[in-house]
Amino acid sequence: MRAFSYEKPASPAEAATAASRNPEAKFIAGGTNLLDLMKLEIEAPTHLIDVNGLGLDTIEPTQEGGLRIGALVRNTTLAADQRVRRDYAVLSRALLSGASGQLRNRATTAGNLLQRTRCPYFYDTAQPCNKRQPGSGCSALGGFSRQLGVVGTSDACIATHPSDMAVAMRVLDATVETVKPDASTRTIPLGDLHRLPGDSPHLETVLEKGELITAVTLPKPAGGTQIYRKVRDRASYAFALISVAAIVQRDGSGRVAIGGVAPKPWRVEKAEAELPRGAKAAASALFADARPTHENAFKLPLVERTLDAVLAQARS
Amino acid sequence: MKFDKPAADNPIDRLQVVGKPLDRIDGPRKVTGTARYAYEQHDVVPGQAYGYVLGAGIAKGRIGAMDVEPARRAPGVIAVVTAKEAGALKKGKRNTARLLAGPEVEHYHQAVALVVAESFEQARAAASLIKVEYAAAEGAFDLKAAMNEAKKPEGDDPSLDDTKVGDFAGAFAAAPVKLDETYTTPDESHAMMEPHATLAAWEGERLTLWTSNQMVDWGVTDMATTLGIPKENIRIVSPFIGGGFGGKLFLRSDVLLAALGARAARRPVKVTLQRPLMINNTTHRPATVQRIRIGTTGEGKITAIAHESWSGDLPGGGPEVAVQQTRLLYAGANRMTAMRLAELDLPEGNAMRAPGEAPGLMALEMAMDEMAEKLGMDPIAFRLLNDTQVDPEKPERPFSMRRLDECFRVGSERFGWSRRSARPGQQRDGNWLVGIGVAAAFRNNLVMKSGARVSLDAQGIVTVETDMTDIGTGSYTIIGQTAAEMLGVGIDKVVVKLGDSAFPVSAGSGGQWGGNSSTAGVYAACVKLREAVAQKLGINSTEAIFANGEVKAGNRSLPLASAAEAGPLTGEDTIEYGDLDKTHQQSTFGAHFVEVAVDAATAETRIRRMLAVCAAGRILNPKTARSQVIGAMTMGAGAALMEELAVDKRRGFFVNHDLAGYEVPVHADIPHQEVVFLDETDPMSSPMKAKGVGELGICGVGAAVANAIYNATGVRVRDYPITLDKLLTRMPDAA
């Protein structure tokens, strides 16, 4: 960990301005990911801007009948919120399937969206990694790739986005609210927040320098049966091999987003149109462009089988 | 004391303290944070500086150039140590690779430098400034690719020899029912909670090391060799160890680098191996490829059994001795075993909990399950039909005690084995396919020379000193119980001091020999102390009865403490063993039963319940012994279902080198465990009549899980760990 300076701004806009002034600055929220990465010298910010205590930690109803979740709302708080449990159950279930109680107490809504990949080569500074060190190459391609991405990846990077929460947010059609250094604000559909790696996997989101997420907004409740099914090698405290977030309506229509397979929560409109025809049809649309490795090709049948079980559960 | 005749009745048999399920006497210190682990010895010596280890970024090759100057100039840095600064170092007898690389690099994350600074953070930041240029060399990292070049292990250890009894090939060819299958087990990591850590302080030529080591005397010996200084100048203090599982049997780089750092910095230095280094810098359990052939009569009598195992290690290393249980577990007139060792440039392989038997039984006991099915026999009945009371290679040599049959019978009843469907894939519970499996547990009982010193003071306090270690096993408690029993006092009158090379040399903790051997050493020392007490009190020591804090002989009764009125009395001795372990095969036995549920859609396996029935001699403390066994069962579950060091075969290292990547079971994976100990004493093992349980508990668990998965799904996976991807496409159609 490098020595760093620390700043506590008075408002979100001030935080954004401060971040734009220093190219080596980072926001710190819960710190559950950033501090680990700093200890490993994977992240080496020289300046930290603390966005705790700026009033970004409330959950409010929106005029449209949805919920506006402050960027700093802790995962534990969000999962336990009565409105979330009642109207957005897939989100509550996804949150509780992630990390541990201790981590969820610290981890924040925006921080969860912006967490870095868990690709083991990203974590080893002696190994080439285009995401950590642009242009150095991808060690995971042709290496240990069992956990890694099967779709949306590139020749430069096959890392996945590790979040459970984001997969549920995606299926709920969440949008992200931000403030920029010039104090202007914008909203970004969650599906547009994360970039695919292409040849620049170090650029992970469309956020501009200094741009700070202030909230995540959920539209009015989608109803239906909401399921989050996470598949993993051990029963708890493990990242998903794959996960399925689904909202299924009585008529068999629905939405589905997949975790653990791509650099972002993976949702394909065409696949949703296939849902009434069953898991096989939907999965083949989800993975039309899949490029799995020898080690992670099992994720394709695994998603199909899991989705099939999820649809059966929704019907029953 | 020489133990060369079967133990007769002795004071331990009174079982006033020994055999009771006492709480750990060190428990309050553990839960209040006052049991100091190596890295927490903040106040034993002033002026402690922090070292941070830099591991090699290549698997094999040479360091071309290394620029440490930026690190030297970094804030807070006191010293930087590399092979150049360290000067000539030898290699300890028990190390395969050197503990400090340079210019040669033998494996990934082999230490190349230590940075010493005022704070841990400064040392870590400075270490990242060191620029190393490597000239990487080609290496061999793939066991399967190297198998054909594998050779017979070298050295004069007869346990590594090929074995041959009768005519295996002929008998196997003639057998009406036979199996010939290959099984694989992956590289595994000890993954103990406490990383390797050492605080080193020099006082002139004398070096004190507060460290975390299972075998204090091995550590002192190998450190003396490595530094080229007299053994007498080194003191190791290792009172508490946060898990070892074999990973702390040997001198590791934290010890050497702390000592070198302290010499360079002229200050005490402490070093811990950061978690990512634990997996590639230290030792691991080597992967195996195992071929098993079994031939039987139509009725299921084994006529031919062969077990061959391939493993790899760095040049000069040794094999995983995965065939050793097959020499002893089942009868059969025609048999052979062989081990072949490939040269690999992965980090050094070595002992991990039940080395040999743990992976060996994962293969053998799956093969036995498969064979039972071929024969249309119940897996337990098949095993019992081939049970033996003698060493199958030397029928004139009996087991000292072998109650494997009773383990199966008791377990079968308790677990509800009769409800198992012989046909797999028959039991459904909602989305889950449910199955049960069984396996034999077997681990040899090793006896090791062990010394202790026991003294009595005028307050009647009995103090035991031995360099024995407590790696979470309960050594403090069973040693205290032994001394209390021998001297007729309550455990509250006993003080136990462990893990200091200033104390008599013990068996140490390894190979499940520690419990029996170290208490036998304490027994021997207590016999000496009893003689001294009796003499002081003017009592004939053979008549003396030590009970209730008093010494009685005839109708005389004197307080024990009164013997020490004029000054403390001390007894010191070492237990040594004759040839009872040669004339008799000493082993421990058990039966593992496991119920699993496999998700019909995802093929995720979740354990529902586990039972172990163990026959392992006298159980000195059922509570700490149970903890040993359930911990081992958990480790066995990990081996069956998730633990695997992922080898990057191009870059030559274990990729998943932290606890996020190397998954071990969490609480949610282990819902219900039960342990039964058969009531047993084995007079051939020691005056304690005890044996080990710490490794027995892991032996066979993996196969019991695998067999339960097969029973649930009808899918046989012979490559551990049995992760869902290996089952998925072969799962039965959901009905």
Short mmCIF file of C-alpha atoms in Angstrom, two decimals, chain B residues 303-726:
data_model
loop_
_atom_site.label_atom_id
_atom_site.label_comp_id
_atom_site.label_asym_id
_atom_site.label_seq_id
_atom_site.Cartn_x
_atom_site.Cartn_y
_atom_site.Cartn_z
CA THR B 303 -7.23 -62.60 -4.82
CA ALA B 304 -5.24 -59.80 -6.42
CA ILE B 305 -4.77 -56.17 -5.50
CA ALA B 306 -2.42 -53.59 -6.99
CA HIS B 307 -2.01 -49.91 -6.30
CA GLU B 308 0.34 -47.69 -8.27
CA SER B 309 0.72 -43.98 -7.70
CA TRP B 310 2.43 -41.21 -9.61
CA SER B 311 3.25 -37.84 -8.11
CA GLY B 312 5.73 -35.08 -8.75
CA ASP B 313 8.14 -32.92 -6.82
CA LEU B 314 11.14 -30.67 -7.28
CA PRO B 315 14.43 -32.45 -7.94
CA GLY B 316 15.55 -34.04 -4.69
CA GLY B 317 12.03 -34.25 -3.30
CA GLY B 318 9.87 -37.25 -2.53
CA PRO B 319 6.63 -38.87 -3.61
CA GLU B 320 3.19 -38.71 -2.05
CA VAL B 321 3.11 -42.16 -0.44
CA ALA B 322 -0.42 -42.87 -1.58
CA VAL B 323 -0.11 -46.65 -1.75
CA GLN B 324 0.89 -47.38 1.84
CA GLN B 325 -2.57 -48.20 3.21
CA THR B 326 -3.18 -50.68 0.41
CA ARG B 327 -0.39 -52.83 1.78
CA LEU B 328 -2.31 -53.29 5.02
CA LEU B 329 -6.01 -52.63 4.70
CA TYR B 330 -7.41 -55.70 2.95
CA ALA B 331 -6.47 -59.35 2.66
CA GLY B 332 -5.45 -60.94 -0.64
CA ALA B 333 -2.66 -63.34 -1.43
CA ASN B 334 -1.32 -61.64 -4.55
CA ARG B 335 -0.46 -57.99 -4.31
CA MET B 336 1.81 -55.24 -5.48
CA THR B 337 2.34 -51.55 -4.94
CA ALA B 338 4.60 -49.04 -6.61
CA MET B 339 5.24 -45.31 -6.53
CA ARG B 340 6.79 -43.28 -9.30
CA LEU B 341 8.10 -39.76 -8.92
CA ALA B 342 8.18 -37.19 -11.69
CA GLU B 343 10.37 -34.11 -11.56
CA LEU B 344 8.19 -31.03 -11.52
CA ASP B 345 9.13 -27.41 -11.04
CA LEU B 346 6.06 -26.53 -9.04
CA PRO B 347 6.58 -25.50 -5.41
CA GLU B 348 7.81 -28.15 -3.01
CA GLY B 349 5.45 -30.98 -2.14
CA ASN B 350 5.42 -32.40 1.34
CA ALA B 351 3.29 -33.70 4.19
CA MET B 352 -0.26 -32.56 4.68
CA ARG B 353 -2.60 -34.18 7.20
CA ALA B 354 -2.36 -37.97 6.71
CA PRO B 355 0.19 -37.79 3.90
CA GLY B 356 -0.22 -40.87 1.75
CA GLU B 357 -3.37 -42.28 3.29
CA ALA B 358 -5.57 -39.24 2.71
CA PRO B 359 -5.24 -39.24 -1.10
CA GLY B 360 -4.54 -42.99 -1.19
CA LEU B 361 -7.83 -43.86 0.46
CA MET B 362 -9.69 -41.38 -1.74
CA ALA B 363 -8.76 -43.74 -4.57
CA LEU B 364 -8.74 -47.14 -2.86
CA GLU B 365 -12.04 -46.72 -1.07
CA MET B 366 -13.76 -45.53 -4.22
CA ALA B 367 -12.36 -48.58 -6.02
CA MET B 368 -13.74 -50.80 -3.24
CA ASP B 369 -17.18 -49.24 -3.74
CA GLU B 370 -16.99 -49.85 -7.47
CA MET B 371 -15.85 -53.40 -6.91
CA ALA B 372 -18.70 -54.09 -4.50
CA GLU B 373 -21.13 -52.95 -7.15
CA LYS B 374 -19.55 -55.19 -9.76
CA LEU B 375 -19.95 -58.08 -7.34
CA GLY B 376 -23.51 -57.13 -6.48
CA MET B 377 -22.41 -56.95 -2.86
CA ASP B 378 -23.11 -54.49 -0.11
CA PRO B 379 -20.01 -52.25 0.16
CA ILE B 380 -19.67 -52.97 3.87
CA ALA B 381 -20.10 -56.71 3.46
CA PHE B 382 -17.44 -56.69 0.72
CA ARG B 383 -15.00 -54.90 2.98
CA LEU B 384 -15.67 -57.15 5.95
CA LEU B 385 -15.24 -60.25 3.80
CA ASN B 386 -11.72 -59.05 3.07
CA ASP B 387 -10.91 -57.86 6.56
CA THR B 388 -7.70 -59.19 8.08
CA GLN B 389 -6.20 -59.46 11.53
CA VAL B 390 -2.67 -59.84 10.16
CA ASP B 391 -0.36 -57.87 7.91
CA PRO B 392 -1.35 -59.25 4.49
CA GLU B 393 2.26 -59.08 3.31
CA LYS B 394 3.57 -60.87 6.42
CA PRO B 395 0.82 -63.06 7.86
CA GLU B 396 3.00 -63.92 10.85
CA ARG B 397 2.73 -60.31 11.93
CA PRO B 398 -0.60 -59.48 13.61
CA PHE B 399 -2.21 -56.11 14.10
CA SER B 400 -1.83 -55.01 17.71
CA MET B 401 -5.55 -54.29 17.64
CA ARG B 402 -7.88 -54.01 14.70
CA ARG B 403 -11.61 -53.46 15.08
CA LEU B 404 -12.51 -52.23 11.65
CA ASP B 405 -15.45 -54.64 11.55
CA GLU B 406 -16.95 -53.17 14.70
CA CYS B 407 -16.51 -49.64 13.34
CA PHE B 408 -18.62 -50.61 10.33
CA ARG B 409 -21.23 -52.44 12.37
CA VAL B 410 -21.69 -49.67 14.92
CA GLY B 411 -21.71 -47.03 12.21
CA SER B 412 -24.07 -48.94 9.99
CA GLU B 413 -26.63 -49.17 12.76
CA ARG B 414 -26.28 -45.62 13.89
CA PHE B 415 -26.37 -44.10 10.43
CA GLY B 416 -29.23 -46.15 9.08
CA TRP B 417 -27.15 -47.85 6.41
CA SER B 418 -29.85 -50.46 5.82
CA ARG B 419 -32.03 -47.75 4.28
CA ARG B 420 -29.54 -47.25 1.47
CA SER B 421 -30.73 -48.20 -1.97
CA ALA B 422 -28.20 -50.46 -3.65
CA ARG B 423 -29.26 -49.04 -7.00
CA PRO B 424 -28.04 -45.48 -7.43
CA GLY B 425 -30.23 -42.51 -8.25
CA GLN B 426 -33.29 -43.82 -6.45
CA GLN B 427 -33.84 -41.38 -3.63
CA ARG B 428 -35.36 -38.01 -4.39
CA ASP B 429 -36.15 -35.16 -2.02
CA GLY B 430 -37.70 -32.28 -3.95
CA ASN B 431 -35.01 -30.98 -6.29
CA TRP B 432 -32.35 -33.06 -4.60
CA LEU B 433 -30.98 -36.49 -5.38
CA VAL B 434 -29.99 -38.09 -2.10
CA GLY B 435 -27.43 -40.80 -1.49
CA ILE B 436 -25.27 -42.30 1.21
CA GLY B 437 -21.77 -43.64 1.06
CA VAL B 438 -19.25 -45.35 3.24
CA ALA B 439 -15.50 -45.79 3.39
CA ALA B 440 -12.97 -47.33 5.69
CA ALA B 441 -10.65 -45.06 7.63
CA PHE B 442 -7.13 -46.28 8.17
CA ARG B 443 -3.98 -44.59 9.34
CA ASN B 444 -0.88 -46.06 10.85
CA ASN B 445 -0.04 -45.32 14.45
CA LEU B 446 3.48 -44.00 14.59
CA VAL B 447 5.40 -43.96 17.86
CA MET B 448 8.11 -41.39 18.40
CA LYS B 449 10.69 -40.84 21.09
CA SER B 450 9.49 -38.05 23.38
CA GLY B 451 10.90 -36.32 26.45
CA ALA B 452 9.50 -34.20 29.25
CA ARG B 453 10.46 -32.65 32.59
CA VAL B 454 7.97 -32.57 35.44
CA SER B 455 8.50 -30.74 38.70
CA LEU B 456 6.65 -30.37 41.97
CA ASP B 457 6.80 -27.32 44.19
CA ALA B 458 5.96 -26.72 47.82
CA GLN B 459 2.46 -25.49 46.93
CA GLY B 460 1.77 -28.82 45.31
CA ILE B 461 1.83 -27.35 41.82
CA VAL B 462 3.02 -29.74 39.15
CA THR B 463 4.75 -28.12 36.18
CA VAL B 464 5.33 -29.99 32.93
CA GLU B 465 7.88 -28.75 30.42
CA THR B 466 8.37 -30.30 27.01
CA ASP B 467 9.02 -28.89 23.56
CA MET B 468 5.82 -30.60 22.41
CA THR B 469 3.53 -28.27 20.46
CA ASP B 470 -0.20 -27.65 20.51
CA ILE B 471 -1.36 -26.96 16.98
CA GLY B 472 -4.94 -26.58 18.08
CA THR B 473 -5.10 -30.26 18.89
CA GLY B 474 -5.39 -30.07 22.67
CA SER B 475 -1.83 -31.06 23.63
CA TYR B 476 -1.85 -28.73 26.62
CA THR B 477 -4.90 -30.42 28.01
CA ILE B 478 -4.01 -34.08 27.51
CA ILE B 479 -0.50 -33.48 28.82
CA GLY B 480 -2.00 -31.79 31.86
CA GLN B 481 -4.41 -34.69 32.30
CA THR B 482 -1.53 -37.18 32.12
CA ALA B 483 0.50 -35.40 34.78
CA ALA B 484 -2.54 -34.95 36.99
CA GLU B 485 -3.37 -38.65 36.76
CA MET B 486 0.18 -39.76 37.46
CA LEU B 487 0.61 -37.53 40.49
CA GLY B 488 -2.90 -37.85 41.86
CA VAL B 489 -3.84 -34.19 41.66
CA GLY B 490 -6.56 -32.24 39.91
CA ILE B 491 -5.87 -30.65 36.56
CA ASP B 492 -6.08 -27.25 38.30
CA LYS B 493 -2.82 -28.11 40.07
CA VAL B 494 -0.95 -28.68 36.82
CA VAL B 495 0.87 -26.06 34.76
CA VAL B 496 1.83 -27.10 31.24
CA LYS B 497 4.58 -25.31 29.33
CA LEU B 498 5.10 -26.27 25.71
CA GLY B 499 6.88 -25.37 22.52
CA ASP B 500 10.24 -24.14 23.80
CA SER B 501 13.51 -25.68 22.68
CA ALA B 502 14.83 -25.01 26.17
CA PHE B 503 12.59 -27.88 27.28
CA PRO B 504 13.22 -31.60 26.70
CA VAL B 505 12.85 -32.71 23.08
CA SER B 506 9.48 -34.26 22.36
CA ALA B 507 7.80 -36.10 19.53
CA GLY B 508 6.35 -32.86 18.24
CA SER B 509 3.07 -32.64 16.34
CA GLY B 510 2.86 -34.59 13.12
CA GLY B 511 1.72 -37.87 11.66
CA GLN B 512 -0.90 -38.17 14.43
CA TRP B 513 1.93 -39.39 16.69
CA GLY B 514 1.92 -36.36 18.97
CA GLY B 515 -0.90 -37.19 21.37
CA ASN B 516 0.17 -40.68 22.31
CA SER B 517 3.92 -40.15 22.14
CA SER B 518 4.12 -36.85 23.99
CA THR B 519 1.88 -38.02 26.84
CA ALA B 520 3.92 -41.22 27.06
CA GLY B 521 6.99 -39.02 27.47
CA VAL B 522 5.22 -37.12 30.24
CA TYR B 523 4.27 -40.47 31.79
CA ALA B 524 7.94 -41.48 31.83
CA ALA B 525 8.98 -38.20 33.45
CA CYS B 526 6.19 -38.54 36.01
CA VAL B 527 7.41 -42.02 36.94
CA LYS B 528 10.77 -40.42 37.72
CA LEU B 529 9.13 -37.68 39.73
CA ARG B 530 7.05 -40.22 41.64
CA GLU B 531 10.25 -42.03 42.57
CA ALA B 532 11.82 -38.79 43.75
CA VAL B 533 8.73 -37.95 45.81
CA ALA B 534 8.58 -41.41 47.35
CA GLN B 535 12.22 -41.29 48.23
CA LYS B 536 11.85 -37.88 49.80
CA LEU B 537 8.89 -39.06 51.84
CA GLY B 538 10.62 -42.27 52.78
CA ILE B 539 8.10 -44.43 51.01
CA ASN B 540 8.72 -47.41 48.82
CA SER B 541 7.85 -46.04 45.37
CA THR B 542 6.40 -49.32 44.12
CA GLU B 543 3.82 -49.28 46.93
CA ALA B 544 3.01 -45.59 46.75
CA ILE B 545 -0.45 -44.54 45.63
CA PHE B 546 -0.75 -40.98 44.39
CA ALA B 547 -4.32 -39.81 44.82
CA ASN B 548 -6.28 -36.78 46.00
CA GLY B 549 -3.15 -34.70 46.45
CA GLU B 550 -1.68 -37.25 48.79
CA VAL B 551 0.82 -40.07 48.66
CA LYS B 552 -0.23 -43.22 50.47
CA ALA B 553 1.68 -46.32 51.34
CA GLY B 554 0.14 -48.85 53.68
CA ASN B 555 -1.65 -46.77 56.27
CA ARG B 556 0.67 -43.79 55.90
CA SER B 557 -0.61 -40.83 53.99
CA LEU B 558 1.30 -37.62 53.32
CA PRO B 559 0.45 -34.52 51.35
CA LEU B 560 2.16 -34.62 47.95
CA ALA B 561 3.33 -31.02 48.40
CA SER B 562 5.23 -31.92 51.54
CA ALA B 563 7.79 -33.75 49.41
CA ALA B 564 8.83 -30.40 47.94
CA GLU B 565 9.03 -28.47 51.19
CA ALA B 566 12.81 -28.32 51.05
CA GLY B 567 12.80 -27.36 47.40
CA PRO B 568 11.23 -28.41 44.16
CA LEU B 569 11.58 -31.98 42.97
CA THR B 570 12.02 -32.78 39.33
CA GLY B 571 11.69 -35.85 37.16
CA GLU B 572 12.90 -35.91 33.60
CA ASP B 573 12.82 -38.75 31.14
CA THR B 574 12.24 -39.74 27.55
CA ILE B 575 10.02 -42.51 26.32
CA GLU B 576 11.75 -44.70 23.80
CA TYR B 577 10.31 -47.60 21.94
CA GLY B 578 11.47 -51.15 21.45
CA ASP B 579 10.26 -53.27 18.58
CA LEU B 580 6.58 -53.67 19.44
CA ASP B 581 5.73 -51.64 16.35
CA LYS B 582 7.79 -54.10 14.29
CA THR B 583 6.44 -57.32 15.77
CA HIS B 584 2.92 -55.93 15.62
CA GLN B 585 1.36 -53.68 13.02
CA GLN B 586 -0.04 -50.67 14.85
CA SER B 587 -2.77 -48.82 13.05
CA THR B 588 -5.93 -46.88 13.73
CA PHE B 589 -9.26 -47.69 12.14
CA GLY B 590 -12.57 -46.16 11.44
CA ALA B 591 -15.62 -46.06 9.25
CA HIS B 592 -16.96 -42.91 7.64
CA PHE B 593 -20.59 -42.57 6.65
CA VAL B 594 -21.81 -39.63 4.60
CA GLU B 595 -25.18 -38.55 3.25
CA VAL B 596 -25.20 -36.06 0.40
CA ALA B 597 -27.82 -34.32 -1.64
CA VAL B 598 -27.05 -33.39 -5.24
CA ASP B 599 -29.14 -30.72 -6.93
CA ALA B 600 -30.85 -32.38 -9.86
CA ALA B 601 -30.49 -29.28 -12.01
CA THR B 602 -27.15 -27.75 -11.08
CA ALA B 603 -25.32 -30.84 -9.73
CA GLU B 604 -24.22 -28.90 -6.69
CA THR B 605 -23.39 -31.38 -3.94
CA ARG B 606 -24.24 -30.52 -0.36
CA ILE B 607 -23.40 -32.78 2.54
CA ARG B 608 -26.32 -33.51 4.85
CA ARG B 609 -24.72 -35.54 7.61
CA MET B 610 -21.49 -37.30 8.46
CA LEU B 611 -20.61 -39.98 10.98
CA ALA B 612 -17.20 -41.31 11.92
CA VAL B 613 -16.74 -44.37 14.11
CA CYS B 614 -13.14 -44.62 15.28
CA ALA B 615 -11.11 -47.33 16.95
CA ALA B 616 -7.90 -45.65 17.96
CA GLY B 617 -6.82 -46.93 21.35
CA ARG B 618 -7.54 -45.04 24.53
CA ILE B 619 -9.12 -41.68 23.90
CA LEU B 620 -7.27 -39.39 26.29
CA ASN B 621 -9.88 -36.63 26.10
CA PRO B 622 -13.08 -37.35 24.17
CA LYS B 623 -13.79 -33.66 23.74
CA THR B 624 -10.49 -32.62 22.15
CA ALA B 625 -10.34 -35.91 20.24
CA ARG B 626 -13.80 -35.25 18.82
CA SER B 627 -12.69 -31.79 17.75
CA GLN B 628 -9.75 -33.37 15.96
CA VAL B 629 -11.97 -35.81 14.14
CA ILE B 630 -14.68 -33.35 13.09
CA GLY B 631 -12.01 -30.96 11.86
CA ALA B 632 -10.47 -33.75 9.83
CA MET B 633 -13.87 -34.79 8.47
CA THR B 634 -14.38 -31.19 7.37
CA MET B 635 -11.01 -31.22 5.63
CA GLY B 636 -11.95 -34.49 3.97
CA ALA B 637 -15.19 -32.95 2.77
CA GLY B 638 -13.17 -30.10 1.29
CA ALA B 639 -10.90 -32.55 -0.51
CA ALA B 640 -13.89 -34.38 -1.91
CA LEU B 641 -15.86 -31.38 -3.06
CA MET B 642 -13.82 -28.25 -3.62
CA GLU B 643 -10.14 -28.10 -2.66
CA GLU B 644 -7.78 -27.91 -5.59
CA LEU B 645 -4.72 -25.82 -6.26
CA ALA B 646 -5.18 -24.77 -9.86
CA VAL B 647 -1.93 -25.31 -11.76
CA ASP B 648 -1.06 -22.90 -14.53
CA LYS B 649 0.83 -25.38 -16.66
CA ARG B 650 2.43 -22.68 -18.80
CA ARG B 651 3.57 -20.35 -16.06
CA GLY B 652 4.19 -23.01 -13.45
CA PHE B 653 2.37 -21.94 -10.34
CA PHE B 654 -0.74 -22.39 -8.28
CA VAL B 655 -3.02 -19.64 -9.52
CA ASN B 656 -5.70 -19.58 -6.82
CA HIS B 657 -3.28 -18.51 -4.13
CA ASP B 658 -5.58 -16.97 -1.57
CA LEU B 659 -8.57 -18.06 0.48
CA ALA B 660 -11.01 -16.54 -2.00
CA GLY B 661 -9.60 -18.69 -4.77
CA TYR B 662 -8.71 -21.81 -2.80
CA GLU B 663 -12.06 -22.75 -1.33
CA VAL B 664 -12.28 -24.76 1.86
CA PRO B 665 -15.58 -25.71 3.50
CA VAL B 666 -17.46 -23.02 5.40
CA HIS B 667 -20.00 -23.66 8.14
CA ALA B 668 -22.87 -23.90 5.68
CA ASP B 669 -21.14 -26.84 4.02
CA ILE B 670 -20.98 -28.93 7.18
CA PRO B 671 -24.43 -29.21 8.73
CA HIS B 672 -24.18 -32.25 10.99
CA GLN B 673 -21.29 -34.36 12.21
CA GLU B 674 -21.18 -37.18 14.69
CA VAL B 675 -18.18 -39.03 16.08
CA VAL B 676 -18.18 -42.31 18.00
CA PHE B 677 -15.05 -43.69 19.64
CA LEU B 678 -15.02 -47.41 20.37
CA ASP B 679 -13.97 -48.09 23.94
CA GLU B 680 -10.48 -49.44 23.45
CA THR B 681 -7.03 -49.66 24.97
CA ASP B 682 -4.03 -50.85 23.00
CA PRO B 683 -1.26 -51.98 25.36
CA MET B 684 1.20 -52.26 22.45
CA SER B 685 1.18 -48.56 21.68
CA SER B 686 2.59 -46.99 24.85
CA PRO B 687 1.95 -46.85 28.60
CA MET B 688 -0.93 -44.54 27.67
CA LYS B 689 -2.47 -47.34 25.55
CA ALA B 690 -3.54 -44.57 23.20
CA LYS B 691 -3.07 -43.96 19.49
CA GLY B 692 -3.56 -41.02 17.18
CA VAL B 693 -6.87 -39.71 15.88
CA GLY B 694 -5.96 -36.39 14.26
CA GLU B 695 -5.31 -37.90 10.86
CA LEU B 696 -7.58 -40.93 11.07
CA GLY B 697 -10.44 -38.48 10.88
CA ILE B 698 -9.60 -37.35 7.32
CA CYS B 699 -8.73 -40.81 6.00
CA GLY B 700 -11.49 -42.18 3.80
CA VAL B 701 -13.83 -39.18 4.10
CA GLY B 702 -13.29 -38.13 0.50
CA ALA B 703 -14.20 -41.56 -0.82
CA ALA B 704 -17.27 -41.76 1.43
CA VAL B 705 -18.46 -38.48 -0.09
CA ALA B 706 -17.67 -39.68 -3.62
CA ASN B 707 -19.49 -42.95 -3.00
CA ALA B 708 -22.49 -41.07 -1.63
CA ILE B 709 -22.56 -38.89 -4.75
CA TYR B 710 -22.53 -42.01 -6.87
CA ASN B 711 -25.32 -43.49 -4.79
CA ALA B 712 -27.32 -40.29 -5.24
CA THR B 713 -26.76 -39.80 -8.96
CA GLY B 714 -25.34 -42.92 -10.55
CA VAL B 715 -22.46 -40.80 -11.84
CA ARG B 716 -18.97 -41.99 -10.96
CA VAL B 717 -16.34 -39.25 -10.92
CA ARG B 718 -12.80 -40.48 -10.39
CA ASP B 719 -11.09 -37.10 -10.52
CA TYR B 720 -11.20 -35.12 -7.31
CA PRO B 721 -12.56 -32.69 -6.33
CA ILE B 722 -16.03 -33.70 -7.45
CA THR B 723 -17.22 -30.31 -8.61
CA LEU B 724 -20.51 -29.84 -10.40
CA ASP B 725 -18.92 -29.46 -13.86
CA LYS B 726 -17.78 -33.09 -13.70
#
